[in-house]
Short mmCIF file of N, CA, C and O in Angstrom, two decimals:
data_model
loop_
_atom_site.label_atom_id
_atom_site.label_comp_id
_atom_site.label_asym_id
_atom_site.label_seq_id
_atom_site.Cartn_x
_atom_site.Cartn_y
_atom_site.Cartn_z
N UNK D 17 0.85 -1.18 0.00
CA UNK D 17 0.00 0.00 0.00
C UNK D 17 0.89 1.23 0.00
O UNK D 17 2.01 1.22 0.53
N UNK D 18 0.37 2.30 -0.61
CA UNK D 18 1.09 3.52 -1.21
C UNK D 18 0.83 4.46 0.36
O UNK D 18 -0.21 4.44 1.02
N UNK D 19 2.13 5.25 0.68
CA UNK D 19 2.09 6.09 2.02
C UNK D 19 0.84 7.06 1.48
O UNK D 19 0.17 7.50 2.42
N UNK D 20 0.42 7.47 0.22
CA UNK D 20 -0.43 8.10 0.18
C UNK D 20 -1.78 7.36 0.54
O UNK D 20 -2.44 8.04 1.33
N UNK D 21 -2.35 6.22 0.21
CA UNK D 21 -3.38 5.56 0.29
C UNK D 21 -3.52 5.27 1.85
O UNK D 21 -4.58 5.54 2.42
N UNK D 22 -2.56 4.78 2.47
CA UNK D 22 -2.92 4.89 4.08
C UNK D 22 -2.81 6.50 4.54
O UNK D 22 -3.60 6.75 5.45
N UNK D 23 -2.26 7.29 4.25
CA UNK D 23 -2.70 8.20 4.69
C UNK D 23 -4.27 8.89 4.52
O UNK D 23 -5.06 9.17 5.42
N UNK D 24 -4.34 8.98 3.67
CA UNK D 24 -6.14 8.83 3.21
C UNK D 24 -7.00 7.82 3.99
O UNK D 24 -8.18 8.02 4.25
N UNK D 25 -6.29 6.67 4.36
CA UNK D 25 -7.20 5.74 4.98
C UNK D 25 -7.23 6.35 6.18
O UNK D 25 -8.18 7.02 6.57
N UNK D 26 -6.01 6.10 6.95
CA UNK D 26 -6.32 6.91 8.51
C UNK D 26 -7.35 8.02 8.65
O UNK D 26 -8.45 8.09 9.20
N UNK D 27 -6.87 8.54 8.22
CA UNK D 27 -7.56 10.49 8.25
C UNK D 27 -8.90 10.45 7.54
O UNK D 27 -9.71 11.27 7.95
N UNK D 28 -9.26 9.70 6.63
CA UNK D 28 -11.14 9.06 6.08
C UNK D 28 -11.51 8.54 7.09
O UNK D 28 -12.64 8.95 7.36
N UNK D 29 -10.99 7.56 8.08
CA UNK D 29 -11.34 6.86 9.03
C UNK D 29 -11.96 7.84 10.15
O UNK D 29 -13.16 7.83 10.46
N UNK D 30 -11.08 8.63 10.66
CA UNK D 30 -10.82 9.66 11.69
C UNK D 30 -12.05 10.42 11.42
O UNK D 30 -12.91 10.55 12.29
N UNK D 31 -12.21 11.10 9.82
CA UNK D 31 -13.36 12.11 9.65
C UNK D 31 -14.62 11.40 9.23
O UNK D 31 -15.63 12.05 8.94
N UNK D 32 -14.59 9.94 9.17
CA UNK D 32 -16.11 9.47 8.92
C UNK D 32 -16.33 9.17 10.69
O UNK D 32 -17.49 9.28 11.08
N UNK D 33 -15.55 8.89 11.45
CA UNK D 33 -16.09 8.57 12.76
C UNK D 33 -17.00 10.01 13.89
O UNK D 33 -17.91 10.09 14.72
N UNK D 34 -16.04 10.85 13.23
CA UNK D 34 -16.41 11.93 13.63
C UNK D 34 -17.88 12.56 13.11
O UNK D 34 -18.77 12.61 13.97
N UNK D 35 -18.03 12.80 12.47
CA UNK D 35 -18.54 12.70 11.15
C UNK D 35 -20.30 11.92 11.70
O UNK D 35 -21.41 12.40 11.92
N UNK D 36 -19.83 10.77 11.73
CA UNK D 36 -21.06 9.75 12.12
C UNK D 36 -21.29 9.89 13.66
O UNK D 36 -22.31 9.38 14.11
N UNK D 37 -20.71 10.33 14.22
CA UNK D 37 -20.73 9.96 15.43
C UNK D 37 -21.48 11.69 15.96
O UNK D 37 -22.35 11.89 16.81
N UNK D 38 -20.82 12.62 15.17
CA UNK D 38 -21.74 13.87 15.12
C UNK D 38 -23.31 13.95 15.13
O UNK D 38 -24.03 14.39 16.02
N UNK D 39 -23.70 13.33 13.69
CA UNK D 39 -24.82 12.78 13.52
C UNK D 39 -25.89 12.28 14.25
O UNK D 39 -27.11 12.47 14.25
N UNK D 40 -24.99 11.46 14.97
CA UNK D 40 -25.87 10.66 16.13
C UNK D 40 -26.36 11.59 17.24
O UNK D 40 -27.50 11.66 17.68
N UNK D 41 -25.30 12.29 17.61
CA UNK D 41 -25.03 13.31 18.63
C UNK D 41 -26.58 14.12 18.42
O UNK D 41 -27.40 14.46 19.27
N UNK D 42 -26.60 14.28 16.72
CA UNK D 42 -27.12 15.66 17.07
C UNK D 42 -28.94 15.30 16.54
O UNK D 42 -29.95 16.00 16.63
N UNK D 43 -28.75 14.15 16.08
CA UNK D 43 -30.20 13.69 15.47
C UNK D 43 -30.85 12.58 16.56
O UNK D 43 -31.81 11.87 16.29
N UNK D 44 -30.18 12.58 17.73
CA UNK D 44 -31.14 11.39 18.60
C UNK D 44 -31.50 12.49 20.00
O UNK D 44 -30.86 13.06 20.88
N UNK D 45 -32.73 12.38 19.61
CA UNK D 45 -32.94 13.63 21.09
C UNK D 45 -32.66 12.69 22.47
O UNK D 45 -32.28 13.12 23.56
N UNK D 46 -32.88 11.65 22.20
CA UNK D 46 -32.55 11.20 23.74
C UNK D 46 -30.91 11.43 24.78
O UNK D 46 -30.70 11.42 25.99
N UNK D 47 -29.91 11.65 23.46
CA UNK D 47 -29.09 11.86 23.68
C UNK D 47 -28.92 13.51 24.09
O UNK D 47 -27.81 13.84 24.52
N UNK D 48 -29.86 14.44 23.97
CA UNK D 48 -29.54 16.10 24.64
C UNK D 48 -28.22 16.27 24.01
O UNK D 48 -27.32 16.50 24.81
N UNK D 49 -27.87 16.20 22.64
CA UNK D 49 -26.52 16.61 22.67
C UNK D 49 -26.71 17.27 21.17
O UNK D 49 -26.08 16.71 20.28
N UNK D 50 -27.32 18.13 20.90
CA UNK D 50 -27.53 18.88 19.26
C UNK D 50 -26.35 19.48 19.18
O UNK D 50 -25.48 19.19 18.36
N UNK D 51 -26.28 20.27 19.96
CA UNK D 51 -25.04 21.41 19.94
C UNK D 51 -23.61 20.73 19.59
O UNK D 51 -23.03 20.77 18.50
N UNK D 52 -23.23 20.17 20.66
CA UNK D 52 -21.95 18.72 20.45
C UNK D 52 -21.88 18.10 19.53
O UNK D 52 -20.79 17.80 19.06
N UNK D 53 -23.06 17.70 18.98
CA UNK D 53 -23.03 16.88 17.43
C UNK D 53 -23.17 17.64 16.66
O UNK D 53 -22.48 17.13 15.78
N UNK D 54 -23.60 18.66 16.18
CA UNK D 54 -23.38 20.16 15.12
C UNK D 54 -21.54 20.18 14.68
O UNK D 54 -21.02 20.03 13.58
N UNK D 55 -20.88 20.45 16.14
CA UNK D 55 -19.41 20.70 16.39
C UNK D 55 -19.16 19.49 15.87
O UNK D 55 -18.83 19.66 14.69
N UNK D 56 -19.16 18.36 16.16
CA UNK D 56 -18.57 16.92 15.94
C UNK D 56 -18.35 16.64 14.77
O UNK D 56 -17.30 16.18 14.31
N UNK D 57 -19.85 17.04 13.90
CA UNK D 57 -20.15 16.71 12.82
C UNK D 57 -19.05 17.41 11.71
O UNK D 57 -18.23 16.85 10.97
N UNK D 58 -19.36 18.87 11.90
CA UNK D 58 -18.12 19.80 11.65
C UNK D 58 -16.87 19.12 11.48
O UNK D 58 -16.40 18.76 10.40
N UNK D 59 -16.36 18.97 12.63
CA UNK D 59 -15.04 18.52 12.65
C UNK D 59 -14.56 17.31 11.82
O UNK D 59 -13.42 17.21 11.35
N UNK D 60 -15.52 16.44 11.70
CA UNK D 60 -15.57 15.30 10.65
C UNK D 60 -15.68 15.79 9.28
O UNK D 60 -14.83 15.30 8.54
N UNK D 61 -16.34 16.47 8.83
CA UNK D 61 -16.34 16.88 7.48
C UNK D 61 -14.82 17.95 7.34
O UNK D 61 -14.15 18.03 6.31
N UNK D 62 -14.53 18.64 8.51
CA UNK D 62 -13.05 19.16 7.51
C UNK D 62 -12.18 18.32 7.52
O UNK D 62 -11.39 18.44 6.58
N UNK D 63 -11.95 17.34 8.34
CA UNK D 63 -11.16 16.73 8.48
C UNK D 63 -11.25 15.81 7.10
O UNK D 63 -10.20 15.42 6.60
N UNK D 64 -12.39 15.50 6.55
CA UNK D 64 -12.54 14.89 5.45
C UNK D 64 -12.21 16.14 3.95
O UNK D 64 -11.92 15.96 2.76
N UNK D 65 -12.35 16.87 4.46
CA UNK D 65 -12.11 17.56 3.25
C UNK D 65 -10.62 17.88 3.11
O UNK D 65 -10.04 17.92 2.03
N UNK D 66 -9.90 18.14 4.59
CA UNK D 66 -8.55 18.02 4.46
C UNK D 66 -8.15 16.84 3.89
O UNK D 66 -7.58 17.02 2.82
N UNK D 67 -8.28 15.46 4.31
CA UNK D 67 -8.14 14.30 3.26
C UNK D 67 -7.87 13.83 2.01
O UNK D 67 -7.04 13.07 1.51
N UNK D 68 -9.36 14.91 1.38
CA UNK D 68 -9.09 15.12 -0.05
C UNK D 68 -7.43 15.67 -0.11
O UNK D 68 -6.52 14.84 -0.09
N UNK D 69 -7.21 16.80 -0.17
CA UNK D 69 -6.38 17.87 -0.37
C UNK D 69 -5.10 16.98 0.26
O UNK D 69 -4.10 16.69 -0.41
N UNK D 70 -5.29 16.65 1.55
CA UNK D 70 -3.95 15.97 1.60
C UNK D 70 -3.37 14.78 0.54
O UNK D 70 -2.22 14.52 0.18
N UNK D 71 -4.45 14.26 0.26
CA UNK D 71 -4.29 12.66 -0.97
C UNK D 71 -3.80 13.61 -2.08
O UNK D 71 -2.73 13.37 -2.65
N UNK D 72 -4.29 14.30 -2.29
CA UNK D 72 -4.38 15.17 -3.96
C UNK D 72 -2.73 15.62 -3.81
O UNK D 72 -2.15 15.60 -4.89
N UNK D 73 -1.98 15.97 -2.77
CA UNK D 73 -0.93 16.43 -2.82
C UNK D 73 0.18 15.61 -3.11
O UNK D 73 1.11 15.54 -3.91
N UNK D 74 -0.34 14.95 -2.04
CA UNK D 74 0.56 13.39 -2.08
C UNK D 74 0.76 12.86 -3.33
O UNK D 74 1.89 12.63 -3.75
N UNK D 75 0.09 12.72 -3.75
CA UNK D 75 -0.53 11.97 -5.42
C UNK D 75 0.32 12.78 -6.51
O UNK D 75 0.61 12.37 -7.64
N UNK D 76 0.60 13.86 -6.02
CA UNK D 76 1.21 14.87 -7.80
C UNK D 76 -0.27 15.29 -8.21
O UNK D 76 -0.20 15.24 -9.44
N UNK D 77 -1.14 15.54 -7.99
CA UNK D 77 -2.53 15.82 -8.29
C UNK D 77 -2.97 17.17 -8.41
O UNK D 77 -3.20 17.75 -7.35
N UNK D 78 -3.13 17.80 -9.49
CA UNK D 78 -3.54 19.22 -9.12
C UNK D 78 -4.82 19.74 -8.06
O UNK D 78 -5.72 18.96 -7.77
N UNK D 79 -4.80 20.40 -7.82
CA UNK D 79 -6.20 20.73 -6.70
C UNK D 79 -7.24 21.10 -7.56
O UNK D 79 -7.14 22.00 -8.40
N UNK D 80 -8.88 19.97 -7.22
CA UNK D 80 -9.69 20.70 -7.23
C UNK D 80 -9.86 21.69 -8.04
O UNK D 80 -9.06 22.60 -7.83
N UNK D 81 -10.66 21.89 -8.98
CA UNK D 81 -10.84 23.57 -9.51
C UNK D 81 -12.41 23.21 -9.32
O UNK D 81 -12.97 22.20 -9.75
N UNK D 82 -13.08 24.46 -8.46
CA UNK D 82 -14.46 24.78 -8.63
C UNK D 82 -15.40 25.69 -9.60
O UNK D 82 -15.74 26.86 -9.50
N UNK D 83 -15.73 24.50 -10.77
CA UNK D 83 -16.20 25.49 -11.63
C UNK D 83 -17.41 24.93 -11.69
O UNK D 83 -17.77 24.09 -10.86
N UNK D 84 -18.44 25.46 -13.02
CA UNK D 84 -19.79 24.70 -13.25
C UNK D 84 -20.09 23.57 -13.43
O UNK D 84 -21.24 23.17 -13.21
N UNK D 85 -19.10 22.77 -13.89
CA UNK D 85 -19.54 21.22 -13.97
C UNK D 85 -18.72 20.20 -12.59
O UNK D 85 -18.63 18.97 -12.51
N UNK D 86 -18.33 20.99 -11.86
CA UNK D 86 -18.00 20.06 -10.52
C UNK D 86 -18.97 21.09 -9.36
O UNK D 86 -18.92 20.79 -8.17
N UNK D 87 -19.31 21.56 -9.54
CA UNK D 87 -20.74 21.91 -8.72
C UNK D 87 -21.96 21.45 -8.74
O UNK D 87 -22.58 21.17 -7.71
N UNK D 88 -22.58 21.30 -10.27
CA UNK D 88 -22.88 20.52 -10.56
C UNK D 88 -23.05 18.80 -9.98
O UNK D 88 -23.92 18.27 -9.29
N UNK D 89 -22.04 18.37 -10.51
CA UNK D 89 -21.47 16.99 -10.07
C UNK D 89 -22.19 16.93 -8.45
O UNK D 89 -23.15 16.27 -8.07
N UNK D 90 -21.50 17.70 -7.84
CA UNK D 90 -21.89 17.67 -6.29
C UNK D 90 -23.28 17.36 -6.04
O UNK D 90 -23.65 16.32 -5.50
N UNK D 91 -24.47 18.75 -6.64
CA UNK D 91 -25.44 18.46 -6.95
C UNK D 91 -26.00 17.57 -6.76
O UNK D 91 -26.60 17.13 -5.78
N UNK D 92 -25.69 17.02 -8.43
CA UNK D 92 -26.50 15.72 -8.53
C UNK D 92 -26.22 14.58 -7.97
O UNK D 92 -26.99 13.68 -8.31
N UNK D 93 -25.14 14.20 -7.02
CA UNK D 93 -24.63 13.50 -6.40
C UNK D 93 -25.21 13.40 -4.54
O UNK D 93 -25.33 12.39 -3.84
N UNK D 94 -25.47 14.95 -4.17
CA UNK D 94 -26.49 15.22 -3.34
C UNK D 94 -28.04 14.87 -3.12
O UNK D 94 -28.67 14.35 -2.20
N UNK D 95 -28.43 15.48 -4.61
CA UNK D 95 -30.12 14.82 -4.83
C UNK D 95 -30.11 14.10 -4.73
O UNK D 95 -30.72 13.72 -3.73
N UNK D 96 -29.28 12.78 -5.80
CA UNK D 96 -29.47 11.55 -5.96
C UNK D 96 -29.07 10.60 -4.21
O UNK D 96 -29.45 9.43 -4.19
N UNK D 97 -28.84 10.77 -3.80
CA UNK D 97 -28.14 10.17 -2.55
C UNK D 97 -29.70 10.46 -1.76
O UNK D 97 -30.48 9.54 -1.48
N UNK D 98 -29.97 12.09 -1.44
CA UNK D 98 -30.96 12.46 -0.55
C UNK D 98 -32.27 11.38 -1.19
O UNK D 98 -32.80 10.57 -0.43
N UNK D 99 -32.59 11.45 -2.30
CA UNK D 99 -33.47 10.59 -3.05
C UNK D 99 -33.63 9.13 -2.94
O UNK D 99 -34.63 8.41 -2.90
N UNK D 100 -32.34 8.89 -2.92
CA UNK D 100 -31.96 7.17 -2.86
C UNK D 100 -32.72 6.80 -1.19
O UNK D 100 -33.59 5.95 -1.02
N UNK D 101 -32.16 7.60 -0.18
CA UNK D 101 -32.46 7.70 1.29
C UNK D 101 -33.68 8.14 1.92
O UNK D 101 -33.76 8.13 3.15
N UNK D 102 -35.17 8.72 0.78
CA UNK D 102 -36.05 9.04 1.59
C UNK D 102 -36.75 8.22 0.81
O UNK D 102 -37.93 8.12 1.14
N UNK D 103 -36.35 7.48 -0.29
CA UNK D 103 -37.12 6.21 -0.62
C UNK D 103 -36.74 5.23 -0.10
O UNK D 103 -37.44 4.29 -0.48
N UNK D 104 -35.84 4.86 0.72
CA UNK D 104 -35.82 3.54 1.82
C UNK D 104 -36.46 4.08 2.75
O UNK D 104 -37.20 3.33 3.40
N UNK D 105 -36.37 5.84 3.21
CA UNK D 105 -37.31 5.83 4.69
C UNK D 105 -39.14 5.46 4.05
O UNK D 105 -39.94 4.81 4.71
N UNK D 106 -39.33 5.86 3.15
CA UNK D 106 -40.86 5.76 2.49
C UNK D 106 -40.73 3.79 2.26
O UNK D 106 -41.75 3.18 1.93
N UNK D 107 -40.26 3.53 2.34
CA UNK D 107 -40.42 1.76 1.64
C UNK D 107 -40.50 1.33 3.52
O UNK D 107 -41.50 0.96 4.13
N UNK D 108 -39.31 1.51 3.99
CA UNK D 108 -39.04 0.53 5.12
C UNK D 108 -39.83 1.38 6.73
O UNK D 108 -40.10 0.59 7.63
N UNK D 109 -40.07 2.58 6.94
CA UNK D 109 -40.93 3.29 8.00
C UNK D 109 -42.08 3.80 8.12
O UNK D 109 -42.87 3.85 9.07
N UNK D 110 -42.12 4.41 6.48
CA UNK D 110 -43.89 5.04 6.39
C UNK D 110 -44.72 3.67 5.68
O UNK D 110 -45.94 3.53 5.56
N UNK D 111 -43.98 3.05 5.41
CA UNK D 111 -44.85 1.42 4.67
C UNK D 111 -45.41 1.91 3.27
O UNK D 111 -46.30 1.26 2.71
N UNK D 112 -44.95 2.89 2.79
CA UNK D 112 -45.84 3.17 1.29
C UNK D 112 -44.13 2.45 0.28
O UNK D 112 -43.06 3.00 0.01
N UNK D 113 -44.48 1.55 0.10
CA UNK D 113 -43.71 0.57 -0.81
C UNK D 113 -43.07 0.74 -1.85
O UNK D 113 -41.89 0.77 -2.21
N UNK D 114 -44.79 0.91 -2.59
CA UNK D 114 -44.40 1.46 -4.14
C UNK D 114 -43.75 3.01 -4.45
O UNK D 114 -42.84 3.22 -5.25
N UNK D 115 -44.30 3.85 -3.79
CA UNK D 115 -43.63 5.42 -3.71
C UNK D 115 -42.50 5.49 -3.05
O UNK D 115 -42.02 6.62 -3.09
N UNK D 116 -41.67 4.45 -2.23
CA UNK D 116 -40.28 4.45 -2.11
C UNK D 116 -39.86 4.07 -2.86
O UNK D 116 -38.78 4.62 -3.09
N UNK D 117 -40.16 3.11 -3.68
CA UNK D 117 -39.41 2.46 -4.57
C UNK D 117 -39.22 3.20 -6.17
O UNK D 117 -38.21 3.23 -6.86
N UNK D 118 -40.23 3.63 -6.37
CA UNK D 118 -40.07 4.90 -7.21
C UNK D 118 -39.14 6.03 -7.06
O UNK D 118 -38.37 6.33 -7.97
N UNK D 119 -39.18 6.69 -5.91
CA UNK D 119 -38.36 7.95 -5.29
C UNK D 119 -36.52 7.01 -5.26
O UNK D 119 -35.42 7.32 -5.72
N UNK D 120 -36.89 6.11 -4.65
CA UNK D 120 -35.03 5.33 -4.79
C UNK D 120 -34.91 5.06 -6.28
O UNK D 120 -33.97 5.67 -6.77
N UNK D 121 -35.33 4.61 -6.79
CA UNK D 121 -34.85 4.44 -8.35
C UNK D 121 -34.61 5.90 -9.25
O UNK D 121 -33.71 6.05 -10.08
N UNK D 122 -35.48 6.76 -8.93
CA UNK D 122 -35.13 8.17 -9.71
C UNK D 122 -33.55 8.64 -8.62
O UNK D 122 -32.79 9.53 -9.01
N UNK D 123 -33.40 8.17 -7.78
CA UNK D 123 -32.21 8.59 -7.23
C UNK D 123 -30.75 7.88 -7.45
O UNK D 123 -29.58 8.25 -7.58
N UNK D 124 -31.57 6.53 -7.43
CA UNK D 124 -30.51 5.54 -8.45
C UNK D 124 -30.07 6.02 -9.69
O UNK D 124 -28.86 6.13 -9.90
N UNK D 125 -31.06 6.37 -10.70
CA UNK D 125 -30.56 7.17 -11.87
C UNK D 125 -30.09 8.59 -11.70
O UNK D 125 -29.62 9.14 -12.70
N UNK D 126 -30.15 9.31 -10.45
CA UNK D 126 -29.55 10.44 -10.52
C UNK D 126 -27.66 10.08 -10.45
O UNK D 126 -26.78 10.55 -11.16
N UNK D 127 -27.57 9.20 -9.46
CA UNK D 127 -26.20 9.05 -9.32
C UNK D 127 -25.69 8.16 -10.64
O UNK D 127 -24.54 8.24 -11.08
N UNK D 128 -26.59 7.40 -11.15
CA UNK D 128 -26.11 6.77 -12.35
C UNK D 128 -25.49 8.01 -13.44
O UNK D 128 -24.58 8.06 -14.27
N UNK D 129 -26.18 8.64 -13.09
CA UNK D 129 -25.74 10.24 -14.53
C UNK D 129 -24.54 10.66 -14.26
O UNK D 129 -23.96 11.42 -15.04
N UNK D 130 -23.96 10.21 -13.09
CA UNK D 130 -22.92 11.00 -12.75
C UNK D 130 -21.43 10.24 -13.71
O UNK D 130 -20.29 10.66 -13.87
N UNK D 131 -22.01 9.18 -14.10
CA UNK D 131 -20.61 8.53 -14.84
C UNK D 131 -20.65 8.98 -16.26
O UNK D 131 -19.60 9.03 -16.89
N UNK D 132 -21.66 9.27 -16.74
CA UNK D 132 -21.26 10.12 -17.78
C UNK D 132 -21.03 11.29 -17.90
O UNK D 132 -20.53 11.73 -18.94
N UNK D 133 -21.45 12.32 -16.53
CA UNK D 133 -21.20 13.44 -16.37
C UNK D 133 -20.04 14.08 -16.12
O UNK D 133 -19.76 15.27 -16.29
N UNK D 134 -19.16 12.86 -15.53
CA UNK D 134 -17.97 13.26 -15.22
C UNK D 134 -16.81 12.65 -15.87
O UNK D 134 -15.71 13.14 -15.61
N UNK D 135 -16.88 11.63 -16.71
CA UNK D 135 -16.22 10.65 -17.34
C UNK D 135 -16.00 11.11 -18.80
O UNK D 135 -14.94 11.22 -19.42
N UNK D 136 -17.52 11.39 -19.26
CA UNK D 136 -18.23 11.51 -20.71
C UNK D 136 -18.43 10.29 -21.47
O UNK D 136 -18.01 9.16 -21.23
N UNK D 137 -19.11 10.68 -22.38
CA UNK D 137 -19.03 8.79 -23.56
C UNK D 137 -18.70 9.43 -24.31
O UNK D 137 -18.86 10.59 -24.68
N UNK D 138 -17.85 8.08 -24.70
CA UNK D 138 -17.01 7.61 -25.46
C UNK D 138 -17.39 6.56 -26.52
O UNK D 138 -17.43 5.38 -26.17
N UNK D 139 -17.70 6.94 -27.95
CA UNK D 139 -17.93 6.09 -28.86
C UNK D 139 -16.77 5.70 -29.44
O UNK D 139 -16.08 6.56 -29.97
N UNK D 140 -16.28 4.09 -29.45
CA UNK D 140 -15.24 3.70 -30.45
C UNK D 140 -15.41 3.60 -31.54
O UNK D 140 -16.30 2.87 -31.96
N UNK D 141 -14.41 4.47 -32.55
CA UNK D 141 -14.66 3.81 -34.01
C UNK D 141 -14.03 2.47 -33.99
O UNK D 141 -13.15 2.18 -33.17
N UNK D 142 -14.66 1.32 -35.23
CA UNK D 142 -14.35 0.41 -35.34
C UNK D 142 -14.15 0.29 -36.94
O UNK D 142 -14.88 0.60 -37.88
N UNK D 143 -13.00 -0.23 -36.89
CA UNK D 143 -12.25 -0.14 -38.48
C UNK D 143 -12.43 -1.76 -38.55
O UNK D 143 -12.05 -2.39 -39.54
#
């Protein structure tokens, strides 16, 4: 394994625990802890975003450029995820089956778009 790839692993590790563990903090009222998990949560996501940036360096990788089609990207990578996730809560908590399963599949195809969005197609000529 590449010193860059464990470094990414540690420090992904570090900011998804945080990260998740924020979450919990701040979305279970029994726990009284919104405020603490707000902060937690925080701290997990820079730490993940430092991650990026640290791998990207490591790597010879140029940084990131934020323009219209990686905003974008984010986007639809957002919807599609939020989409994918309130059609399992609609299938598996509110019991309406068919309207989760609808709402997850349009979210399935949102993230599906993303491989051509970011990849592009590619037609081979064939001689």
């Amino acid at each position: 394994m590449k010193k860059s790839n464990f470094i990414a692993l540690i420090l992904g590790t570090i900011g998804v625990v945080f990260f998740a563990l924020g979450m919990c903090m701040a979305l279970l009222p029994e726990w009284g802890m919104f405020n603490q998990g707000v902060i937690c949560g925080a701290i997990g996501l820079a730490v993940l975003l430092i991650t990026v940036m640290v791998w990207r360096r490591m790597e010879g990788k140029a940084p990131i450029k934020l323009n219209a089609k990686t905003i974008g990207a984010v986007l639809v990578g957002v919807v599609g995820a939020l989409l994918l996730g309130v059609g399992m809560c609609f299938s598996m908590i509110f019991g309406k089956m068919v309207l989760g399963i609808v709402i997850g599949l349009v979210g399935i195809i949102a993230l599906l778009m993303l491989i051509p969005l970011l990849k592009g197609v590619y037609i081979e000529k064939r001689s």
